[in-house]
CSV table of C-alpha atoms and ligand atoms in Angstrom, one decimal:
chain,number,residue,atom,x,y,z
A,4,MET,CA,-3.7,-30.1,-33.3
A,5,VAL,CA,-6.1,-28.9,-35.8
A,6,ASP,CA,-6.5,-31.1,-38.9
A,7,GLN,CA,-5.2,-28.8,-41.7
A,8,LYS,CA,-7.2,-30.6,-44.4
A,9,GLU,CA,-10.4,-30.4,-42.5
A,10,LEU,CA,-9.8,-26.6,-42.1
A,11,ILE,CA,-9.0,-26.0,-45.7
A,12,ASN,CA,-12.0,-28.1,-46.9
A,13,ALA,CA,-14.3,-26.2,-44.6
A,14,VAL,CA,-13.0,-22.9,-45.9
A,15,LYS,CA,-13.3,-24.1,-49.5
A,16,GLU,CA,-16.9,-25.2,-49.0
A,17,THR,CA,-17.9,-22.0,-47.2
A,18,VAL,CA,-16.3,-19.6,-49.5
A,19,SER,CA,-18.0,-21.3,-52.5
A,20,ARG,CA,-21.4,-20.5,-51.0
A,21,GLU,CA,-23.4,-17.9,-52.9
A,22,ASP,CA,-24.0,-15.8,-49.8
A,23,VAL,CA,-20.4,-15.6,-48.6
A,24,ARG,CA,-18.1,-12.8,-49.7
A,25,TYR,CA,-14.8,-13.8,-48.2
A,26,ILE,CA,-13.2,-15.6,-45.3
A,27,VAL,CA,-10.5,-14.3,-43.1
A,28,GLY,CA,-8.1,-16.8,-41.5
A,29,TYR,CA,-4.4,-17.3,-41.0
A,30,GLU,CA,-1.5,-18.0,-43.4
A,31,GLU,CA,2.2,-18.4,-43.0
A,32,GLY,CA,3.9,-15.1,-42.3
A,33,THR,CA,7.0,-13.7,-44.0
A,34,TYR,CA,9.5,-14.0,-41.2
A,35,GLY,CA,10.3,-15.8,-38.0
A,36,PHE,CA,7.4,-17.1,-36.0
A,37,GLU,CA,4.7,-14.8,-37.2
A,38,THR,CA,1.5,-15.8,-39.0
A,39,ALA,CA,-0.4,-13.3,-41.1
A,40,PRO,CA,-4.1,-12.8,-41.7
A,41,SER,CA,-5.2,-14.4,-45.0
A,42,PHE,CA,-8.3,-13.5,-47.1
A,43,ALA,CA,-10.0,-16.1,-49.2
A,44,TYR,CA,-12.3,-14.8,-51.9
A,45,THR,CA,-12.3,-18.0,-54.0
A,46,SER,CA,-12.0,-21.6,-53.0
A,47,ASP,CA,-8.5,-21.5,-54.5
A,48,ASP,CA,-7.3,-19.0,-51.9
A,49,ALA,CA,-8.2,-21.5,-49.2
A,50,ARG,CA,-5.1,-23.5,-49.9
A,51,LYS,CA,-3.0,-21.0,-47.9
A,52,PHE,CA,-5.0,-21.4,-44.7
A,53,ILE,CA,-3.3,-22.8,-41.7
A,54,PHE,CA,-3.9,-23.1,-38.0
A,55,ASN,CA,-1.2,-23.7,-35.4
A,56,PRO,CA,0.0,-22.4,-32.1
A,57,LEU,CA,1.5,-19.4,-33.8
A,58,CYS,CA,-2.0,-18.1,-34.8
A,59,THR,CA,-2.2,-15.5,-32.0
A,60,LYS,CA,-4.0,-12.8,-33.7
A,61,ASN,CA,-7.7,-12.0,-33.0
A,62,LEU,CA,-9.2,-11.7,-36.5
A,63,VAL,CA,-12.5,-10.3,-35.2
A,64,VAL,CA,-11.1,-6.8,-35.8
A,65,TYR,CA,-11.5,-7.3,-39.6
A,66,PRO,CA,-15.3,-7.2,-40.1
A,67,ILE,CA,-15.3,-4.3,-37.7
A,68,LEU,CA,-12.6,-2.3,-39.4
A,69,GLU,CA,-13.9,-2.9,-42.9
A,70,GLU,CA,-14.4,0.4,-44.6
A,71,LYS,CA,-17.8,0.9,-46.2
A,72,LEU,CA,-17.3,2.9,-49.4
A,73,PRO,CA,-20.1,5.1,-50.6
A,74,LEU,CA,-22.2,3.3,-53.2
A,75,LYS,CA,-22.2,4.3,-56.8
A,76,ARG,CA,-25.5,5.1,-58.5
A,77,GLU,CA,-27.7,2.0,-58.9
A,78,GLU,CA,-25.1,-0.1,-57.1
A,79,GLN,CA,-26.5,-2.5,-54.6
A,80,GLU,CA,-24.9,-2.9,-51.2
A,81,ASP,CA,-22.9,-6.2,-50.9
A,82,ASP,CA,-24.6,-7.8,-48.0
A,83,ARG,CA,-23.0,-11.2,-48.4
A,84,LYS,CA,-21.6,-12.8,-45.2
A,85,ILE,CA,-18.0,-12.5,-44.0
A,86,GLY,CA,-16.4,-15.6,-42.7
A,87,ILE,CA,-13.9,-15.6,-39.8
A,88,VAL,CA,-11.8,-18.3,-38.3
A,89,VAL,CA,-12.2,-18.0,-34.5
A,90,LYS,CA,-10.6,-19.4,-31.5
A,91,GLY,CA,-12.4,-19.4,-28.1
A,92,CYS,CA,-11.4,-15.9,-27.1
A,93,ASP,CA,-12.1,-14.5,-30.6
A,94,SER,CA,-15.6,-15.9,-30.5
A,95,ARG,CA,-16.2,-14.3,-27.2
A,96,ALA,CA,-15.0,-10.9,-28.5
A,97,LEU,CA,-17.6,-11.4,-31.3
A,98,VAL,CA,-20.3,-12.3,-28.8
A,99,GLN,CA,-19.5,-9.1,-27.0
A,100,ILE,CA,-19.8,-7.1,-30.2
A,101,LEU,CA,-23.1,-8.8,-31.0
A,102,GLN,CA,-24.3,-7.8,-27.5
A,103,GLU,CA,-23.4,-4.2,-28.2
A,104,LYS,CA,-25.1,-4.5,-31.7
A,105,GLY,CA,-21.9,-3.6,-33.5
A,106,LEU,CA,-22.3,-6.5,-35.9
A,107,LYS,CA,-25.2,-8.7,-37.0
A,108,ARG,CA,-25.0,-12.4,-36.5
A,109,GLU,CA,-26.7,-13.1,-39.8
A,110,ASN,CA,-23.8,-11.3,-41.6
A,111,LEU,CA,-21.2,-13.7,-40.3
A,112,VAL,CA,-20.1,-17.2,-40.8
A,113,LEU,CA,-17.9,-18.6,-38.1
A,114,ILE,CA,-15.4,-21.3,-38.5
A,115,GLY,CA,-14.7,-22.3,-34.9
A,116,ILE,CA,-11.4,-23.8,-33.8
A,117,PRO,CA,-11.2,-25.5,-30.4
A,118,CYS,CA,-8.0,-23.9,-29.1
A,119,THR,CA,-5.3,-25.5,-27.1
A,120,GLY,CA,-3.4,-22.3,-26.4
A,121,VAL,CA,-1.2,-20.1,-28.5
A,122,VAL,CA,2.4,-19.2,-27.9
A,123,ASN,CA,4.1,-16.1,-26.7
A,124,THR,CA,6.0,-15.1,-29.8
A,125,LYS,CA,8.3,-12.9,-27.9
A,126,LYS,CA,9.5,-15.8,-25.8
A,127,ILE,CA,10.2,-17.9,-29.0
A,128,LYS,CA,12.1,-15.1,-30.5
A,129,ASP,CA,14.3,-15.0,-27.5
A,130,LYS,CA,15.0,-18.7,-27.9
A,131,PHE,CA,15.7,-18.6,-31.6
A,132,PRO,CA,16.9,-15.1,-32.3
A,133,ASN,CA,18.4,-15.8,-35.7
A,134,GLN,CA,15.4,-17.4,-37.3
A,135,THR,CA,14.3,-15.0,-40.0
A,136,GLU,CA,12.2,-17.3,-42.2
A,137,TYR,CA,8.8,-18.5,-41.3
A,138,THR,CA,9.1,-21.5,-39.1
A,139,ASP,CA,6.3,-23.9,-38.4
A,140,VAL,CA,5.5,-25.1,-34.8
A,141,LYS,CA,3.8,-28.3,-34.1
A,142,GLU,CA,2.1,-29.3,-30.8
A,143,GLU,CA,2.7,-32.7,-29.3
A,144,LYS,CA,1.0,-33.4,-26.1
A,145,ASN,CA,2.9,-31.1,-23.7
A,146,HIS,CA,5.5,-30.0,-26.0
A,147,TYR,CA,6.0,-27.7,-28.9
A,148,VAL,CA,8.1,-29.1,-31.7
A,149,PHE,CA,10.3,-26.9,-33.8
A,150,SER,CA,12.1,-28.2,-36.9
A,151,ILE,CA,14.9,-25.7,-37.5
A,152,GLU,CA,17.7,-26.5,-39.9
A,153,GLU,CA,17.1,-30.2,-39.9
A,154,SER,CA,17.3,-30.5,-36.1
A,155,VAL,CA,14.2,-31.1,-34.2
A,156,GLN,CA,13.7,-29.3,-30.9
A,157,LYS,CA,11.1,-30.0,-28.3
A,158,ILE,CA,10.3,-27.3,-25.7
A,159,PRO,CA,7.8,-27.9,-22.9
A,160,LYS,CA,4.5,-26.1,-23.6
A,161,LYS,CA,4.5,-24.4,-20.3
A,162,GLU,CA,7.6,-22.4,-21.1
A,163,LEU,CA,6.2,-20.8,-24.3
A,164,LEU,CA,2.5,-20.7,-23.7
A,165,ALA,CA,1.0,-17.1,-23.8
A,166,ASP,CA,0.1,-15.9,-20.3
A,167,VAL,CA,-3.6,-15.3,-21.2
A,168,CYS,CA,-3.9,-18.9,-22.4
A,169,LYS,CA,-2.6,-20.3,-19.1
A,170,GLU,CA,-5.8,-19.1,-17.4
A,171,CYS,CA,-8.2,-19.5,-20.3
A,172,GLU,CA,-11.6,-20.8,-19.3
A,173,TYR,CA,-13.2,-20.8,-22.7
A,174,PRO,CA,-10.8,-22.3,-25.3
A,175,ASN,CA,-13.8,-23.6,-27.3
A,176,PRO,CA,-15.7,-21.1,-29.4
A,177,VAL,CA,-18.9,-20.1,-27.7
A,178,ILE,CA,-20.6,-19.5,-31.0
A,179,PHE,CA,-19.7,-21.0,-34.4
A,180,ASP,CA,-21.3,-22.4,-37.5
A,181,ILE,CA,-18.7,-25.1,-38.3
A,182,LEU,CA,-16.4,-26.6,-35.7
A,183,ILE,CA,-13.0,-28.0,-36.8
A,184,GLY,CA,-12.1,-31.1,-34.8
A,185,GLU,CA,-13.0,-32.1,-31.3
A,186,GLU,CA,-13.7,-29.7,-28.4
A,187,THR,CA,-10.8,-29.1,-26.0
A,188,GLU,CA,-11.3,-30.1,-22.4
A,189,VAL,CA,-11.2,-27.2,-20.0
A,190,GLU,CA,-9.0,-27.7,-17.0
A,191,THR,CA,-8.4,-24.2,-15.7
A,192,GLU,CA,-10.2,-22.0,-13.4
A,193,PRO,CA,-8.8,-18.5,-13.3
A,194,THR,CA,-7.0,-17.8,-10.0
A,195,TYR,CA,-6.1,-14.2,-10.7
A,196,ILE,CA,-3.0,-15.0,-8.8
A,197,GLU,CA,-1.0,-12.2,-10.4
A,198,VAL,CA,-3.6,-9.6,-9.7
A,199,ARG,CA,-3.9,-10.8,-6.1
A,200,GLU,CA,-0.2,-10.7,-5.5
A,201,PHE,CA,0.0,-7.2,-7.0
A,202,GLU,CA,-2.8,-6.0,-4.8
A,203,GLU,CA,-0.7,-6.9,-1.7
A,204,LYS,CA,1.9,-4.3,-2.7
A,205,SER,CA,2.0,-0.8,-1.1
A,206,LEU,CA,0.5,2.1,-3.1
A,207,SER,CA,4.0,3.6,-3.8
A,208,GLU,CA,5.3,0.2,-5.0
A,209,LYS,CA,2.3,0.0,-7.3
A,210,TRP,CA,2.9,3.4,-8.7
A,211,GLU,CA,6.6,2.9,-9.1
A,212,TYR,CA,5.8,-0.2,-11.2
A,213,TRP,CA,3.3,1.5,-13.4
A,214,LYS,CA,5.3,4.7,-13.7
A,215,LYS,CA,8.2,2.8,-15.1
A,216,HIS,CA,5.9,1.3,-17.7
A,217,PHE,CA,3.7,4.3,-18.5
A,218,GLU,CA,6.8,6.4,-19.1
A,219,ASN,CA,7.6,4.0,-22.0
A,220,CYS,CA,4.3,4.4,-23.7
A,221,ILE,CA,4.7,6.1,-27.0
A,222,ARG,CA,1.0,6.6,-27.6
A,223,CYS,CA,1.0,4.7,-30.9
A,224,TYR,CA,-2.4,3.3,-30.0
A,225,ALA,CA,-1.5,-0.1,-31.3
A,226,CYS,CA,-3.3,-1.5,-28.3
A,227,ARG,CA,-6.5,0.1,-29.4
A,228,GLU,CA,-6.1,-0.9,-33.1
A,229,ALA,CA,-5.5,-4.5,-32.2
A,230,CYS,CA,-8.4,-4.8,-29.8
A,231,PRO,CA,-11.6,-6.1,-31.4
A,232,LEU,CA,-13.6,-4.2,-28.8
A,233,CYS,CA,-12.1,-0.8,-29.4
A,234,TYR,CA,-14.3,0.0,-32.4
A,235,CYS,CA,-15.7,3.4,-31.5
A,236,LYS,CA,-16.0,5.6,-34.6
A,237,THR,CA,-14.2,8.3,-32.8
A,238,CYS,CA,-12.0,7.3,-29.9
A,239,MET,CA,-12.0,9.5,-26.9
A,240,ALA,CA,-8.2,9.8,-27.4
A,241,ASP,CA,-8.9,11.4,-30.8
A,242,PHE,CA,-11.4,14.0,-29.7
A,243,LEU,CA,-10.2,17.6,-30.1
A,244,ASP,CA,-13.1,19.4,-28.5
A,245,PRO,CA,-13.2,18.6,-25.6
A,246,GLN,CA,-9.7,17.2,-25.7
A,247,TRP,CA,-9.9,14.6,-23.0
A,248,ILE,CA,-6.3,13.5,-23.3
A,249,ARG,CA,-3.6,15.8,-24.5
A,250,ARG,CA,-1.5,14.6,-27.3
A,251,SER,CA,1.8,15.2,-25.6
A,252,VAL,CA,3.6,12.0,-24.7
A,253,ASP,CA,4.4,12.5,-21.1
A,254,LEU,CA,3.8,10.5,-18.0
A,255,SER,CA,0.6,12.1,-16.8
A,256,GLU,CA,-1.1,11.9,-20.2
A,257,ASN,CA,0.1,8.4,-20.8
A,258,THR,CA,-1.3,7.4,-17.4
A,259,ALA,CA,-4.6,8.9,-18.3
A,260,TRP,CA,-4.7,7.1,-21.6
A,261,ASN,CA,-3.8,3.7,-20.1
A,262,ILE,CA,-6.3,4.1,-17.3
A,263,MET,CA,-9.1,5.1,-19.7
A,264,ARG,CA,-8.3,2.5,-22.2
A,265,ALA,CA,-8.5,-0.2,-19.6
A,266,PHE,CA,-11.7,1.3,-18.2
A,267,HIS,CA,-13.4,1.5,-21.5
A,268,LEU,CA,-13.0,-2.3,-21.8
A,269,ALA,CA,-14.4,-3.0,-18.3
A,270,GLY,CA,-17.0,-5.7,-18.6
A,271,ARG,CA,-16.2,-6.0,-22.3
A,272,CYS,CA,-12.6,-7.3,-22.5
A,273,VAL,CA,-12.5,-11.0,-23.2
A,274,SER,CA,-8.8,-11.5,-22.3
A,275,CYS,CA,-7.6,-12.3,-25.8
A,276,GLY,CA,-4.3,-10.5,-25.0
A,277,GLU,CA,-4.0,-8.7,-28.3
A,278,CYS,CA,-3.4,-5.3,-26.8
A,279,GLU,CA,-0.4,-6.5,-24.8
A,280,ARG,CA,0.9,-8.4,-27.8
A,281,ALA,CA,0.6,-5.4,-30.0
A,282,CYS,CA,2.3,-3.0,-27.6
A,283,PRO,CA,5.8,-2.1,-28.8
A,284,ALA,CA,6.7,-0.7,-25.4
A,285,GLU,CA,6.0,-4.1,-23.7
A,286,ILE,CA,3.6,-2.6,-21.2
A,287,PRO,CA,1.8,-5.3,-19.3
A,288,LEU,CA,-1.7,-4.1,-20.3
A,289,MET,CA,-3.3,-7.4,-19.4
A,290,LYS,CA,-2.5,-6.7,-15.7
A,291,LEU,CA,-4.9,-3.7,-15.9
A,292,ASN,CA,-7.5,-5.6,-17.8
A,293,LYS,CA,-7.4,-8.5,-15.4
A,294,VAL,CA,-7.9,-6.3,-12.3
A,295,LEU,CA,-11.2,-5.2,-13.8
A,296,GLU,CA,-12.1,-8.6,-14.9
A,297,LYS,CA,-11.6,-10.0,-11.4
A,298,GLU,CA,-13.4,-7.2,-9.7
A,299,ILE,CA,-16.4,-7.5,-12.1
A,300,ARG,CA,-16.6,-11.1,-11.4
A,301,GLU,CA,-16.4,-10.7,-7.7
A,302,LEU,CA,-18.7,-7.7,-7.3
A,303,TYR,CA,-21.2,-8.3,-10.1
A,304,ASP,CA,-20.8,-12.0,-11.0
A,305,TYR,CA,-20.5,-11.0,-14.6
A,306,THR,CA,-18.4,-12.4,-17.4
A,307,ALA,CA,-18.1,-10.7,-20.8
A,308,GLY,CA,-18.8,-12.3,-24.1
A,309,LEU,CA,-20.8,-15.4,-23.3
A,310,ASP,CA,-24.3,-14.7,-24.4
A,311,PRO,CA,-25.2,-12.4,-27.3
A,312,GLU,CA,-28.7,-11.8,-25.7
A,313,GLU,CA,-27.3,-10.7,-22.4
A,314,LYS,CA,-27.3,-7.0,-21.4
A,315,THR,CA,-24.0,-5.2,-21.1
A,316,LEU,CA,-22.5,-4.7,-17.6
A,317,PHE,CA,-22.9,-0.9,-17.5
A,318,GLY,CA,-26.3,-1.0,-19.1
A,319,THR,CA,-27.7,-2.9,-16.2
A,320,PHE,CA,-27.6,-2.6,-12.4
A,321,ASN,CA,-28.7,-4.6,-9.4
A,322,PRO,CA,-30.1,-2.8,-6.4
A,323,ASP,CA,-28.1,-5.3,-4.3
A,324,ASP,CA,-24.7,-4.2,-5.7
A,325,PRO,CA,-22.2,-4.3,-2.9
A,326,GLU,CA,-21.9,-0.8,-1.3
A,327,GLU,CA,-18.8,-1.1,0.8
A,328,PHE,CA,-17.0,1.7,-1.0
A,329,ILE,CA,-19.6,4.4,-0.2
A,330,MET,CA,-18.4,6.9,2.3
B,24,MET,CA,-11.1,23.4,-20.2
B,25,SER,CA,-12.0,26.5,-18.2
B,26,LYS,CA,-13.3,24.4,-15.3
B,27,THR,CA,-10.1,22.5,-15.0
B,28,THR,CA,-7.8,25.5,-15.0
B,29,GLN,CA,-9.7,26.8,-12.1
B,30,ILE,CA,-8.5,23.8,-10.0
B,31,THR,CA,-4.9,24.9,-10.2
B,32,GLU,CA,-5.9,28.5,-9.6
B,33,LEU,CA,-7.8,27.5,-6.5
B,34,ASN,CA,-4.4,26.9,-5.0
B,35,SER,CA,-5.6,25.7,-1.7
B,36,ASN,CA,-4.1,22.6,-0.2
B,37,PRO,CA,-5.6,20.1,-0.7
B,38,ASN,CA,-7.8,20.8,-3.7
B,39,VAL,CA,-10.9,18.7,-3.9
B,40,VAL,CA,-13.2,18.6,-7.0
B,41,LEU,CA,-16.7,18.0,-5.8
B,42,PHE,CA,-19.4,16.7,-8.2
B,43,LEU,CA,-22.9,17.5,-7.1
B,44,CYS,CA,-26.1,16.2,-8.6
B,45,ARG,CA,-28.7,18.9,-9.1
B,46,TRP,CA,-31.6,17.3,-7.4
B,47,CYS,CA,-30.4,15.9,-4.1
B,48,SER,CA,-26.8,16.6,-3.3
B,49,GLY,CA,-26.9,20.1,-4.7
B,50,LYS,CA,-29.8,20.9,-2.5
B,51,GLY,CA,-28.1,19.3,0.4
B,52,ALA,CA,-25.1,21.6,-0.2
B,53,ASP,CA,-27.5,24.6,-0.4
B,54,LEU,CA,-29.0,23.6,2.9
B,55,ALA,CA,-25.6,23.4,4.5
B,56,GLY,CA,-25.1,27.0,3.3
B,57,THR,CA,-28.4,28.4,4.4
B,58,SER,CA,-28.1,26.6,7.8
B,59,ARG,CA,-24.8,28.5,8.2
B,60,LEU,CA,-22.8,25.2,8.6
B,61,HIS,CA,-19.1,25.5,8.1
B,62,TYR,CA,-17.4,23.4,5.5
B,63,PRO,CA,-13.9,23.7,4.0
B,64,THR,CA,-13.3,26.1,1.1
B,65,ASN,CA,-11.0,23.6,-0.5
B,66,VAL,CA,-13.8,22.1,-2.5
B,67,LEU,CA,-14.5,23.1,-6.1
B,68,PRO,CA,-18.2,22.2,-6.7
B,69,ILE,CA,-19.3,21.3,-10.1
B,70,MET,CA,-23.0,20.8,-10.6
B,71,VAL,CA,-24.3,18.2,-13.0
B,72,ASN,CA,-27.9,17.1,-13.7
B,73,CYS,CA,-27.4,13.6,-12.5
B,74,SER,CA,-24.4,11.8,-10.9
B,75,SER,CA,-24.5,9.4,-13.9
B,76,ARG,CA,-23.4,12.3,-16.1
B,77,ILE,CA,-20.0,12.1,-14.5
B,78,ASP,CA,-17.8,10.1,-16.8
B,79,PRO,CA,-14.8,8.3,-15.3
B,80,GLN,CA,-12.9,10.5,-17.8
B,81,HIS,CA,-13.9,13.6,-15.8
B,82,VAL,CA,-12.4,12.1,-12.6
B,83,VAL,CA,-9.1,11.2,-14.4
B,84,GLU,CA,-9.1,14.7,-15.9
B,85,ALA,CA,-9.6,16.3,-12.5
B,86,PHE,CA,-6.5,14.5,-11.2
B,87,LEU,CA,-4.5,15.4,-14.2
B,88,GLU,CA,-5.3,19.0,-13.8
B,89,GLY,CA,-4.2,19.3,-10.3
B,90,ALA,CA,-6.9,18.0,-8.0
B,91,ASP,CA,-5.7,16.2,-4.9
B,92,GLY,CA,-9.1,14.5,-4.4
B,93,VAL,CA,-12.4,13.9,-6.2
B,94,LEU,CA,-15.6,13.5,-4.4
B,95,ILE,CA,-18.8,12.4,-6.2
B,96,THR,CA,-22.1,12.9,-4.6
B,97,GLY,CA,-25.6,11.8,-5.7
B,98,CYS,CA,-29.0,10.9,-4.5
B,99,HIS,CA,-29.6,7.9,-2.3
B,100,PHE,CA,-30.5,4.7,-4.0
B,101,GLY,CA,-34.1,4.8,-4.9
B,102,ASP,CA,-34.3,8.6,-4.8
B,103,CYS,CA,-32.6,9.4,-8.2
B,104,HIS,CA,-34.5,12.0,-10.1
B,105,TYR,CA,-33.9,9.8,-13.2
B,106,LYS,CA,-34.8,6.7,-11.3
B,107,THR,CA,-31.7,4.6,-11.9
B,108,GLY,CA,-28.9,7.0,-12.7
B,109,ASN,CA,-27.1,6.6,-9.4
B,110,TYR,CA,-27.1,2.8,-9.6
B,111,LYS,CA,-25.2,3.1,-12.9
B,112,THR,CA,-22.8,5.8,-11.5
B,113,PHE,CA,-22.1,3.5,-8.7
B,114,ARG,CA,-21.1,0.5,-10.8
B,115,ARG,CA,-18.8,2.6,-12.9
B,116,MET,CA,-17.2,4.5,-10.0
B,117,ALA,CA,-16.7,1.5,-7.8
B,118,LEU,CA,-14.7,-0.2,-10.6
B,119,LEU,CA,-12.8,3.0,-11.4
B,120,SER,CA,-11.8,3.2,-7.7
B,121,ARG,CA,-10.5,-0.3,-7.8
B,122,LEU,CA,-8.5,0.4,-10.9
B,123,LEU,CA,-7.0,3.6,-9.5
B,124,LYS,CA,-6.0,1.8,-6.4
B,125,GLN,CA,-4.2,-0.8,-8.4
B,126,VAL,CA,-2.3,1.9,-10.2
B,127,GLY,CA,-1.2,3.3,-6.9
B,128,VAL,CA,-3.7,6.1,-6.2
B,129,ASN,CA,-4.7,6.3,-2.5
B,130,PRO,CA,-8.4,5.3,-2.2
B,131,LYS,CA,-8.8,8.3,0.1
B,132,ARG,CA,-8.4,10.6,-2.9
B,133,PHE,CA,-11.5,9.3,-4.7
B,134,ARG,CA,-14.7,8.9,-2.8
B,135,ILE,CA,-18.4,8.6,-3.6
B,136,THR,CA,-21.3,9.3,-1.3
B,137,TRP,CA,-25.1,9.9,-1.3
B,138,ILE,CA,-26.5,13.1,0.1
B,139,SER,CA,-30.2,13.9,0.1
B,140,ALA,CA,-31.7,17.4,0.0
B,141,THR,CA,-32.2,17.3,3.8
B,142,GLU,CA,-28.7,16.2,4.7
B,143,GLY,CA,-26.9,19.6,4.9
B,144,ALA,CA,-25.1,18.4,8.0
B,145,LYS,CA,-23.9,15.3,6.3
B,146,PHE,CA,-22.6,17.3,3.5
B,147,ALA,CA,-20.6,19.5,5.8
B,148,LYS,CA,-19.3,16.6,7.7
B,149,ILE,CA,-18.2,14.6,4.7
B,150,THR,CA,-16.4,17.4,2.9
B,151,THR,CA,-14.6,18.3,6.2
B,152,GLU,CA,-13.6,14.6,6.7
B,153,MET,CA,-12.3,14.3,3.2
B,154,VAL,CA,-10.3,17.5,3.3
B,155,GLU,CA,-8.8,16.5,6.7
B,156,ASP,CA,-7.9,13.1,5.3
B,157,LEU,CA,-6.2,14.6,2.4
B,158,LYS,CA,-4.2,17.1,4.5
B,159,LYS,CA,-2.4,14.1,5.9
B,160,LEU,CA,-1.3,12.9,2.5
B,161,PRO,CA,1.3,14.6,0.3
B,162,PRO,CA,-0.1,16.8,-2.5
B,163,TYR,CA,-1.0,14.8,-5.5
B,164,GLY,CA,-1.8,17.0,-8.4
B,165,LYS,CA,1.0,19.5,-8.5
B,166,ASN,CA,4.0,17.7,-7.3
B,167,GLY,CA,4.4,15.0,-9.9
B,168,LYS,CA,1.7,12.5,-10.3
B,169,GLY,CA,1.3,9.5,-8.1
B,170,GLY,CA,3.9,8.7,-5.5
B,171,ASP,CA,1.2,8.0,-2.9
B,172,SER,CA,2.0,6.2,0.3
C,14,SF4,S1,0.4,0.0,-27.7
C,14,SF4,FE1,1.6,0.4,-25.8
C,14,SF4,S2,2.9,2.1,-26.4
C,14,SF4,FE2,1.2,2.0,-27.9
C,14,SF4,S3,-0.3,3.4,-27.0
C,14,SF4,FE3,-0.8,1.3,-26.3
C,14,SF4,S4,0.2,1.2,-24.3
C,14,SF4,FE4,1.1,2.9,-25.4
C,15,SF4,S1,-8.5,-5.1,-24.1
C,15,SF4,FE1,-6.9,-6.5,-24.9
C,15,SF4,S2,-7.4,-8.5,-24.0
C,15,SF4,FE2,-9.2,-7.2,-23.8
C,15,SF4,S3,-10.4,-7.7,-25.7
C,15,SF4,FE3,-9.1,-5.9,-26.1
C,15,SF4,S4,-7.3,-6.7,-27.0
C,15,SF4,FE4,-8.3,-8.4,-26.0
C,16,SF4,S1,-10.2,3.6,-25.9
C,16,SF4,FE1,-12.4,3.9,-25.5
C,16,SF4,S2,-13.1,5.5,-26.9
C,16,SF4,FE2,-11.1,4.7,-27.7
C,16,SF4,S3,-11.8,3.1,-29.1
C,16,SF4,FE3,-11.4,2.1,-27.2
C,16,SF4,S4,-13.4,2.0,-26.2
C,16,SF4,FE4,-13.5,3.5,-27.8
């Protein structure tokens, strides 16, 4: 568990600095088990900040999404830093963006949180469907503790933990300026068991599975908006000339969109799981992302988002790349 | 979009979209022609300056527009006119092929190969092989997407 006081104090101290504009973190949401992003411009705003296993969102999208308004005459650009509260995966997304030169490290202050995993909010909602007010969740060793209407309920962590967190290798922020609390011990090695099992299926079984899901896609692009690494100024899905993907919502166009979205994140996706969380059609997008992650690791021994100085996967090559797929 | 409409107008079975790089594979294909080698008319050749010009999007687009197979050709490693283009193509396309396989597209439908300017015979052999392979599979593009076995 993260010490709430330590977090608030760190935010207060940081936001009072001359060179910091604001800090984005988490606050209590307005209903159920959702937290909401919170912006602290003054040290007073820091009071609202929380961190608990409900803080699923990847806040790295905010500095990327920020709109830069044209400057008025004689106005100076505000180049003060932006602070972000980051978990392990969030920090990796940031490293990846730094690698791609989408942001500059000197414009950021990172408040790192050693993560012990976040919950799958959909699963909690199934357990407590009538909970409409914000409800806090505490973590105690291997249990999550819910205090609902004066009764305390303990649920094993395994049951509610988000899938991406089960195989998380980097729960500790890989870059940070301030670390809140002690580093988490890492126990897991990804096994890619799901991907491997899926690989065993026949081609038609695979297609039936995806067909069922892709038919449900409504092309809302929530997966893209939630992803910290989908920050292209114009997404290929929005191009009109040439129009790579037609706007009609039908199976073939949806398939093209989902394949291309996954592919554009090859060697960049850091498995934060935001895309899948954001998808209203409950399409298992991580299953596509994980295929690529596994292959990239096996073929090219490459992991995204670890070192800001490293070259990107597709920007480099190795003459010894395995060639087994050439005809 | 004019290129892609041609695929459906081709109306042969199977339709294969063939990407050729200008410097090696394109010349290889020319050689196959001038040597009077026979190769199937099912292929729709599209010439690009370098195989690395081919975006995975083009491949997906070809399938969407009715291709039953896509064949990418380029220079052999070390021979690329732009030195390293084909290495980069290869990384991308190898991953795309794995991804397509996981979505249920038969790997026989998407191939990549290196053909030099002197390999007219290889060009004829590979296009024939690919078309023969695809004849054994149900049509992909026109009769509903996917459903491969
Ligand atoms: S969030 Fe889901 S429904 Fe929306 S575009 Fe992405 S995959 Fe489709
Ligand atoms: S594709 Fe999904 S899991 Fe990967 S970085 Fe983007 S939001 Fe996170
Ligand atoms: S889907 Fe591709 S083009 Fe669109 S924003 Fe994401 S990375 Fe950029």
